[in-house]
PDB file of C-alpha atoms in Angstrom:
ATOM      1  CA  MET Q   1      84.660 -15.711 -37.195  1.00 42.00           C
ATOM      2  CA  VAL Q   2      86.514 -12.412 -36.500  1.00 56.00           C
ATOM      3  CA  GLY Q   3      83.710 -10.073 -37.352  1.00 71.00           C
ATOM      4  CA  GLU Q   4      83.281  -7.622 -40.162  1.00 79.00           C
ATOM      5  CA  THR Q   5      86.075  -5.062 -40.951  1.00 74.00           C
ATOM      6  CA  THR Q   6      84.752  -1.646 -42.207  1.00 69.00           C
ATOM      7  CA  GLY Q   7      87.578   0.626 -41.702  1.00 65.00           C
ATOM      8  CA  ARG Q   8      91.095   0.674 -39.992  1.00 70.00           C
ATOM      9  CA  VAL Q   9      92.174  -3.009 -39.312  1.00 66.00           C
ATOM     10  CA  PRO Q  10      93.455  -3.598 -35.841  1.00 63.00           C
ATOM     11  CA  ALA Q  11      97.176  -4.584 -35.691  1.00 61.00           C
ATOM     12  CA  SER Q  12      96.275  -7.808 -33.967  1.00 54.00           C
ATOM     13  CA  ALA Q  13      99.847  -8.843 -33.181  1.00 58.00           C
ATOM     14  CA  GLY Q  14     100.404  -5.599 -31.434  1.00 80.00           C
ATOM     15  CA  VAL Q  15      97.168  -5.225 -29.402  1.00 92.00           C
ATOM     16  CA  ARG Q  16      98.158  -4.554 -25.748  1.00 94.00           C
ATOM     17  CA  ALA Q  17      95.011  -2.960 -24.395  1.00 97.00           C
ATOM     18  CA  VAL Q  18      91.299  -3.358 -24.759  1.00 98.00           C
ATOM     19  CA  VAL Q  19      88.853  -0.620 -23.474  1.00 98.00           C
ATOM     20  CA  LEU Q  20      85.321  -1.812 -22.979  1.00 98.00           C
ATOM     21  CA  ASP Q  21      82.068  -0.070 -22.373  1.00 97.00           C
ATOM     22  CA  LEU Q  22      80.126  -1.452 -19.520  1.00 97.00           C
ATOM     23  CA  ASP Q  23      76.234  -1.370 -20.000  1.00 95.00           C
ATOM     24  CA  GLY Q  24      75.233  -3.504 -22.875  1.00 94.00           C
ATOM     25  CA  VAL Q  25      78.728  -4.720 -23.671  1.00 96.00           C
ATOM     26  CA  LEU Q  26      79.685  -6.472 -20.468  1.00 97.00           C
ATOM     27  CA  VAL Q  27      76.348  -6.367 -18.573  1.00 97.00           C
ATOM     28  CA  ASP Q  28      72.690  -6.722 -19.467  1.00 95.00           C
ATOM     29  CA  SER Q  29      71.246  -3.620 -17.719  1.00 94.00           C
ATOM     30  CA  LEU Q  30      68.766  -2.048 -20.160  1.00 92.00           C
ATOM     31  CA  ALA Q  31      65.588  -3.357 -18.438  1.00 94.00           C
ATOM     32  CA  VAL Q  32      66.802  -1.988 -15.123  1.00 95.00           C
ATOM     33  CA  ALA Q  33      67.782   1.356 -16.606  1.00 94.00           C
ATOM     34  CA  ARG Q  34      64.322   1.731 -18.311  1.00 94.00           C
ATOM     35  CA  GLU Q  35      62.506   0.954 -15.094  1.00 96.00           C
ATOM     36  CA  ALA Q  36      64.662   3.299 -13.018  1.00 96.00           C
ATOM     37  CA  PHE Q  37      64.152   6.077 -15.479  1.00 96.00           C
ATOM     38  CA  THR Q  38      60.402   5.633 -15.601  1.00 96.00           C
ATOM     39  CA  LEU Q  39      60.269   5.637 -11.735  1.00 96.00           C
ATOM     40  CA  ALA Q  40      62.552   8.705 -11.460  1.00 96.00           C
ATOM     41  CA  TYR Q  41      60.540  10.634 -14.016  1.00 96.00           C
ATOM     42  CA  ALA Q  42      57.235   9.908 -12.125  1.00 96.00           C
ATOM     43  CA  GLU Q  43      58.843  10.976  -8.919  1.00 96.00           C
ATOM     44  CA  VAL Q  44      60.348  14.336 -10.128  1.00 96.00           C
ATOM     45  CA  VAL Q  45      58.201  15.336 -13.153  1.00 95.00           C
ATOM     46  CA  GLY Q  46      54.926  13.746 -12.117  1.00 90.00           C
ATOM     47  CA  ASP Q  47      52.140  12.638 -14.308  1.00 82.00           C
ATOM     48  CA  GLY Q  48      52.643  11.787 -18.041  1.00 88.00           C
ATOM     49  CA  VAL Q  49      54.433   9.189 -19.954  1.00 93.00           C
ATOM     50  CA  ALA Q  50      58.204   9.027 -19.293  1.00 94.00           C
ATOM     51  CA  PRO Q  51      60.169   9.499 -22.577  1.00 95.00           C
ATOM     52  CA  VAL Q  52      61.940   6.274 -22.135  1.00 94.00           C
ATOM     53  CA  GLU Q  53      62.631   5.719 -25.811  1.00 92.00           C
ATOM     54  CA  GLU Q  54      64.292   8.998 -26.076  1.00 93.00           C
ATOM     55  CA  TYR Q  55      66.336   8.342 -23.063  1.00 93.00           C
ATOM     56  CA  CYS Q  56      67.610   5.000 -24.658  1.00 88.00           C
ATOM     57  CA  ARG Q  57      68.701   6.893 -27.771  1.00 86.00           C
ATOM     58  CA  HIS Q  58      71.362   8.476 -25.654  1.00 87.00           C
ATOM     59  CA  SER Q  59      72.880   5.088 -24.634  1.00 82.00           C
ATOM     60  CA  GLY Q  60      76.390   5.333 -23.387  1.00 82.00           C
ATOM     61  CA  ARG Q  61      76.360   8.989 -22.401  1.00 88.00           C
ATOM     62  CA  TYR Q  62      76.752  10.396 -18.905  1.00 90.00           C
ATOM     63  CA  LEU Q  63      73.481  10.815 -17.101  1.00 92.00           C
ATOM     64  CA  PRO Q  64      73.630  14.459 -16.207  1.00 93.00           C
ATOM     65  CA  GLU Q  65      74.391  15.304 -19.916  1.00 93.00           C
ATOM     66  CA  VAL Q  66      71.505  13.105 -21.059  1.00 94.00           C
ATOM     67  CA  LEU Q  67      69.115  14.923 -18.812  1.00 95.00           C
ATOM     68  CA  GLU Q  68      70.297  18.282 -20.120  1.00 95.00           C
ATOM     69  CA  LEU Q  69      70.072  17.156 -23.788  1.00 94.00           C
ATOM     70  CA  MET Q  70      66.486  16.028 -23.056  1.00 95.00           C
ATOM     71  CA  GLY Q  71      65.472  19.222 -21.211  1.00 95.00           C
ATOM     72  CA  LEU Q  72      64.795  17.314 -18.014  1.00 96.00           C
ATOM     73  CA  PRO Q  73      65.489  18.488 -14.471  1.00 96.00           C
ATOM     74  CA  ALA Q  74      68.898  17.609 -13.187  1.00 96.00           C
ATOM     75  CA  ALA Q  75      67.093  16.534  -9.966  1.00 97.00           C
ATOM     76  CA  LEU Q  76      66.015  13.401 -11.771  1.00 96.00           C
ATOM     77  CA  ALA Q  77      69.567  11.990 -11.396  1.00 95.00           C
ATOM     78  CA  GLU Q  78      69.260  11.263  -7.698  1.00 96.00           C
ATOM     79  CA  PRO Q  79      66.154   9.033  -7.899  1.00 97.00           C
ATOM     80  CA  PHE Q  80      67.466   7.371 -10.989  1.00 95.00           C
ATOM     81  CA  VAL Q  81      70.674   6.332  -9.226  1.00 94.00           C
ATOM     82  CA  ARG Q  82      68.707   5.283  -6.124  1.00 96.00           C
ATOM     83  CA  GLU Q  83      66.335   3.169  -8.212  1.00 96.00           C
ATOM     84  CA  SER Q  84      69.183   1.718 -10.289  1.00 94.00           C
ATOM     85  CA  ASN Q  85      70.937   0.582  -7.125  1.00 93.00           C
ATOM     86  CA  ARG Q  86      67.809  -0.937  -5.637  1.00 95.00           C
ATOM     87  CA  LEU Q  87      67.316  -2.935  -8.856  1.00 96.00           C
ATOM     88  CA  ALA Q  88      70.977  -3.795  -9.356  1.00 93.00           C
ATOM     89  CA  HIS Q  89      70.374  -7.418  -8.404  1.00 94.00           C
ATOM     90  CA  ARG Q  90      68.563  -7.857 -11.694  1.00 97.00           C
ATOM     91  CA  VAL Q  91      71.617  -6.821 -13.753  1.00 97.00           C
ATOM     92  CA  THR Q  92      73.605  -9.874 -15.131  1.00 97.00           C
ATOM     93  CA  PRO Q  93      76.790 -10.302 -16.983  1.00 97.00           C
ATOM     94  CA  VAL Q  94      76.441 -10.717 -20.771  1.00 96.00           C
ATOM     95  CA  ASP Q  95      76.907 -14.487 -21.535  1.00 96.00           C
ATOM     96  CA  GLY Q  96      80.632 -15.314 -21.764  1.00 96.00           C
ATOM     97  CA  VAL Q  97      81.955 -12.151 -20.208  1.00 98.00           C
ATOM     98  CA  PRO Q  98      83.904 -13.734 -17.326  1.00 97.00           C
ATOM     99  CA  GLU Q  99      85.491 -16.363 -19.687  1.00 97.00           C
ATOM    100  CA  LEU Q 100      86.378 -13.594 -22.238  1.00 97.00           C
ATOM    101  CA  LEU Q 101      87.945 -11.268 -19.619  1.00 98.00           C
ATOM    102  CA  GLY Q 102      89.917 -14.133 -18.155  1.00 97.00           C
ATOM    103  CA  THR Q 103      91.268 -15.305 -21.514  1.00 97.00           C
ATOM    104  CA  LEU Q 104      92.284 -11.815 -22.452  1.00 97.00           C
ATOM    105  CA  ARG Q 105      94.136 -11.363 -19.125  1.00 96.00           C
ATOM    106  CA  ARG Q 106      95.872 -14.728 -19.569  1.00 95.00           C
ATOM    107  CA  ARG Q 107      97.038 -13.405 -23.025  1.00 95.00           C
ATOM    108  CA  GLY Q 108      98.601 -10.292 -21.295  1.00 95.00           C
ATOM    109  CA  ILE Q 109      96.097  -7.816 -22.596  1.00 96.00           C
ATOM    110  CA  GLY Q 110      95.446  -4.848 -20.339  1.00 97.00           C
ATOM    111  CA  LEU Q 111      91.703  -4.311 -19.739  1.00 98.00           C
ATOM    112  CA  ALA Q 112      89.846  -1.106 -18.754  1.00 98.00           C
ATOM    113  CA  VAL Q 113      86.206  -0.246 -18.567  1.00 98.00           C
ATOM    114  CA  ALA Q 114      85.231   3.112 -19.793  1.00 98.00           C
ATOM    115  CA  THR Q 115      81.632   3.875 -18.894  1.00 96.00           C
ATOM    116  CA  GLY Q 116      78.903   6.502 -19.049  1.00 93.00           C
ATOM    117  CA  ARG Q 117      78.213   5.716 -15.291  1.00 93.00           C
ATOM    118  CA  SER Q 118      80.073   7.409 -12.538  1.00 94.00           C
ATOM    119  CA  GLY Q 119      83.110   5.574 -11.374  1.00 96.00           C
ATOM    120  CA  VAL Q 120      81.648   4.711  -8.069  1.00 95.00           C
ATOM    121  CA  ARG Q 121      78.489   3.137  -9.665  1.00 94.00           C
ATOM    122  CA  ALA Q 122      80.526   1.217 -12.249  1.00 96.00           C
ATOM    123  CA  ARG Q 123      82.955  -0.313  -9.661  1.00 97.00           C
ATOM    124  CA  ASP Q 124      80.078  -1.222  -7.387  1.00 96.00           C
ATOM    125  CA  LEU Q 125      78.208  -3.003 -10.108  1.00 96.00           C
ATOM    126  CA  LEU Q 126      81.258  -4.807 -11.355  1.00 98.00           C
ATOM    127  CA  GLY Q 127      81.986  -5.800  -7.814  1.00 97.00           C
ATOM    128  CA  ARG Q 128      78.541  -7.187  -7.306  1.00 96.00           C
ATOM    129  CA  LEU Q 129      78.915  -9.300 -10.375  1.00 97.00           C
ATOM    130  CA  ASP Q 130      82.449 -10.607  -9.523  1.00 97.00           C
ATOM    131  CA  LEU Q 131      83.827  -8.941 -12.605  1.00 98.00           C
ATOM    132  CA  LEU Q 132      85.910  -6.174 -11.005  1.00 98.00           C
ATOM    133  CA  PRO Q 133      88.983  -8.445 -10.310  1.00 97.00           C
ATOM    134  CA  LEU Q 134      89.060  -9.278 -13.996  1.00 98.00           C
ATOM    135  CA  VAL Q 135      89.690  -5.819 -15.165  1.00 98.00           C
ATOM    136  CA  ASP Q 136      92.662  -3.646 -14.500  1.00 98.00           C
ATOM    137  CA  HIS Q 137      90.974  -0.177 -14.319  1.00 98.00           C
ATOM    138  CA  VAL Q 138      87.583   1.414 -14.333  1.00 98.00           C
ATOM    139  CA  VAL Q 139      87.080   4.925 -15.572  1.00 98.00           C
ATOM    140  CA  GLY Q 140      83.752   6.693 -14.940  1.00 97.00           C
ATOM    141  CA  SER Q 141      82.325   9.696 -16.831  1.00 95.00           C
ATOM    142  CA  ASP Q 142      82.729  11.775 -13.703  1.00 96.00           C
ATOM    143  CA  GLU Q 143      86.442  11.113 -13.525  1.00 97.00           C
ATOM    144  CA  VAL Q 144      87.331  12.952 -16.811  1.00 97.00           C
ATOM    145  CA  PRO Q 145      86.918  16.437 -17.955  1.00 97.00           C
ATOM    146  CA  ARG Q 146      84.515  15.518 -20.771  1.00 95.00           C
ATOM    147  CA  PRO Q 147      82.476  12.406 -21.097  1.00 94.00           C
ATOM    148  CA  LYS Q 148      81.903  10.389 -24.356  1.00 94.00           C
ATOM    149  CA  PRO Q 149      81.763  11.176 -27.196  1.00 94.00           C
ATOM    150  CA  ALA Q 150      84.869  13.258 -26.302  1.00 97.00           C
ATOM    151  CA  PRO Q 151      88.083  11.217 -26.288  1.00 98.00           C
ATOM    152  CA  ASP Q 152      89.034  11.963 -22.748  1.00 98.00           C
ATOM    153  CA  ILE Q 153      87.817   8.755 -21.129  1.00 98.00           C
ATOM    154  CA  VAL Q 154      89.455   6.466 -23.667  1.00 98.00           C
ATOM    155  CA  ARG Q 155      92.775   8.487 -23.334  1.00 98.00           C
ATOM    156  CA  ARG Q 156      92.755   8.132 -19.543  1.00 98.00           C
ATOM    157  CA  ALA Q 157      92.056   4.387 -19.783  1.00 98.00           C
ATOM    158  CA  LEU Q 158      95.109   4.124 -22.121  1.00 98.00           C
ATOM    159  CA  ARG Q 159      97.295   6.172 -19.758  1.00 98.00           C
ATOM    160  CA  LEU Q 160      96.373   3.873 -16.873  1.00 98.00           C
ATOM    161  CA  LEU Q 161      97.135   0.808 -18.889  1.00 97.00           C
ATOM    162  CA  GLY Q 162     100.386   2.209 -20.264  1.00 96.00           C
ATOM    163  CA  ALA Q 163      99.286   1.687 -23.942  1.00 96.00           C
ATOM    164  CA  ARG Q 164      99.479   3.742 -27.049  1.00 95.00           C
ATOM    165  CA  PRO Q 165      96.485   4.274 -29.225  1.00 96.00           C
ATOM    166  CA  ALA Q 166      97.986   2.160 -32.059  1.00 94.00           C
ATOM    167  CA  GLU Q 167      98.028  -0.766 -29.574  1.00 94.00           C
ATOM    168  CA  ALA Q 168      94.392  -0.484 -28.448  1.00 96.00           C
ATOM    169  CA  LEU Q 169      90.761  -1.389 -29.287  1.00 96.00           C
ATOM    170  CA  MET Q 170      87.726   0.216 -27.839  1.00 97.00           C
ATOM    171  CA  VAL Q 171      84.553  -1.882 -27.820  1.00 98.00           C
ATOM    172  CA  GLY Q 172      81.188  -0.139 -27.515  1.00 96.00           C
ATOM    173  CA  ASP Q 173      77.555  -0.571 -28.256  1.00 94.00           C
ATOM    174  CA  ALA Q 174      76.611   3.120 -28.612  1.00 93.00           C
ATOM    175  CA  ALA Q 175      77.551   5.771 -31.204  1.00 93.00           C
ATOM    176  CA  SER Q 176      79.172   7.845 -28.412  1.00 94.00           C
ATOM    177  CA  ASP Q 177      81.584   4.865 -27.682  1.00 96.00           C
ATOM    178  CA  LEU Q 178      82.679   4.671 -31.211  1.00 96.00           C
ATOM    179  CA  LEU Q 179      83.063   8.414 -31.646  1.00 95.00           C
ATOM    180  CA  SER Q 180      85.143   8.579 -28.475  1.00 97.00           C
ATOM    181  CA  ALA Q 181      87.384   5.698 -29.632  1.00 97.00           C
ATOM    182  CA  ARG Q 182      87.939   7.343 -33.043  1.00 95.00           C
ATOM    183  CA  ALA Q 183      88.731  10.671 -31.546  1.00 97.00           C
ATOM    184  CA  ALA Q 184      91.263   9.000 -29.248  1.00 97.00           C
ATOM    185  CA  GLY Q 185      92.921   7.320 -32.199  1.00 96.00           C
ATOM    186  CA  VAL Q 186      92.086   3.723 -31.227  1.00 97.00           C
ATOM    187  CA  VAL Q 187      90.309   1.113 -33.447  1.00 96.00           C
ATOM    188  CA  ALA Q 188      86.574   1.507 -32.884  1.00 97.00           C
ATOM    189  CA  VAL Q 189      84.759  -1.922 -32.457  1.00 97.00           C
ATOM    190  CA  ALA Q 190      80.929  -2.014 -32.546  1.00 96.00           C
ATOM    191  CA  ALA Q 191      79.161  -4.501 -30.385  1.00 96.00           C
ATOM    192  CA  LEU Q 192      75.978  -5.459 -32.042  1.00 95.00           C
ATOM    193  CA  TRP Q 193      74.816  -7.555 -29.076  1.00 93.00           C
ATOM    194  CA  GLY Q 194      74.350  -4.416 -26.993  1.00 86.00           C
ATOM    195  CA  GLU Q 195      71.665  -1.751 -26.539  1.00 79.00           C
ATOM    196  CA  SER Q 196      71.859   0.285 -29.785  1.00 82.00           C
ATOM    197  CA  ASP Q 197      70.290  -0.641 -32.984  1.00 85.00           C
ATOM    198  CA  GLU Q 198      72.667  -1.734 -35.829  1.00 91.00           C
ATOM    199  CA  GLU Q 199      71.785   1.139 -38.150  1.00 91.00           C
ATOM    200  CA  THR Q 200      72.770   3.629 -35.493  1.00 89.00           C
ATOM    201  CA  LEU Q 201      76.075   1.943 -34.793  1.00 91.00           C
ATOM    202  CA  ARG Q 202      77.116   1.583 -38.459  1.00 92.00           C
ATOM    203  CA  ALA Q 203      76.376   5.257 -39.034  1.00 93.00           C
ATOM    204  CA  ALA Q 204      78.983   6.094 -36.426  1.00 92.00           C
ATOM    205  CA  GLY Q 205      81.672   4.604 -38.673  1.00 92.00           C
ATOM    206  CA  PRO Q 206      83.132   1.781 -36.675  1.00 95.00           C
ATOM    207  CA  ASP Q 207      86.255   0.075 -37.831  1.00 95.00           C
ATOM    208  CA  VAL Q 208      85.135  -3.302 -36.928  1.00 95.00           C
ATOM    209  CA  VAL Q 209      81.688  -4.812 -36.439  1.00 96.00           C
ATOM    210  CA  LEU Q 210      81.195  -7.748 -34.086  1.00 96.00           C
ATOM    211  CA  THR Q 211      77.958  -9.776 -33.776  1.00 94.00           C
ATOM    212  CA  ARG Q 212      79.128 -11.927 -30.834  1.00 94.00           C
ATOM    213  CA  LEU Q 213      81.311 -11.354 -27.868  1.00 94.00           C
ATOM    214  CA  ASP Q 214      83.744 -14.155 -28.600  1.00 94.00           C
ATOM    215  CA  GLU Q 215      84.549 -12.528 -31.969  1.00 95.00           C
ATOM    216  CA  LEU Q 216      86.724 -10.191 -30.050  1.00 95.00           C
ATOM    217  CA  LEU Q 217      89.301 -12.929 -29.143  1.00 95.00           C
ATOM    218  CA  PRO Q 218      90.769 -13.320 -32.720  1.00 93.00           C
ATOM    219  CA  LEU Q 219      91.477  -9.604 -32.698  1.00 93.00           C
ATOM    220  CA  CYS Q 220      93.639 -10.080 -29.482  1.00 93.00           C
ATOM    221  CA  PRO Q 221      95.764 -13.221 -30.080  1.00 89.00           C
ATOM    222  CA  ALA Q 222      98.273 -14.388 -27.447  1.00 80.00           C
ATOM    223  CA  PRO Q 223     101.791 -13.171 -28.074  1.00 65.00           C
ATOM    224  CA  GLY Q 224     103.840 -15.542 -30.195  1.00 54.00           C
ATOM    225  CA  PRO Q 225     107.291 -16.836 -29.146  1.00 50.00           C
ATOM    226  CA  PRO Q 226     110.153 -14.230 -29.410  1.00 45.00           C
ATOM    227  CA  ARG Q 227     111.981 -14.000 -32.631  1.00 41.00           C
ATOM    228  CA  ARG Q 228     115.617 -14.618 -33.116  1.00 47.00           C
ATOM    229  CA  ALA Q 229     117.787 -12.150 -35.135  1.00 47.00           C
ATOM    230  CA  ASP Q 230     117.373 -14.490 -38.274  1.00 49.00           C
ATOM    231  CA  GLY Q 231     113.644 -14.138 -38.143  1.00 46.00           C
ATOM    232  CA  HIS Q 232     112.886 -17.735 -36.828  1.00 49.00           C
ATOM    233  CA  SER Q 233     111.066 -18.515 -33.611  1.00 45.00           C
ATOM    234  CA  ARG Q 234     113.072 -19.530 -30.653  1.00 46.00           C
TER     235      ARG Q 234
END
């Protein structure tokens, strides 16, 4: 099964690059993020119930921006990062991720991670999980002028991979991922196995909707044999 096409169809034969979100798409980190946010809120704000559900509705966005949108102190970022790092041993790869990345690399597909995390945090987590060697580049939200949903992070990933928008897919599990992809001119692929609910993702207007990680592979087939001038395979 390839997944559901809802908009622009990826030119499968010409896909040279795949840009992937990190949290929810490649790693299962929601429980850790929720706990770190709760602990940071208690430390900085004090008594009261931490607005965890509201925080989760901003999935995929850069933390300082999320805090600003929620009207929370910027000082909450430091304990959040500290607690996230302390609990990082509980983050695991989504089932099948190492195999998927390895297959795409063998097919000659360039791979970049474009994440709402800072670049340092993203590379550290991928390194802990032995996934860093399986991707070509990692771009954090602190490494571009504007984080998602602006297109900057996807465009930087494509520049690093040497690929044009028409040759690329962006896979994300948050509305901000899909909006960033569409603004950058790449095919926007919604990952329903991630951290956002299906209704929210569909409302963002993805081009393709996938329910399983392995449904990505048919969108990125291995290059066929070179063609002769008469149109036949060599």
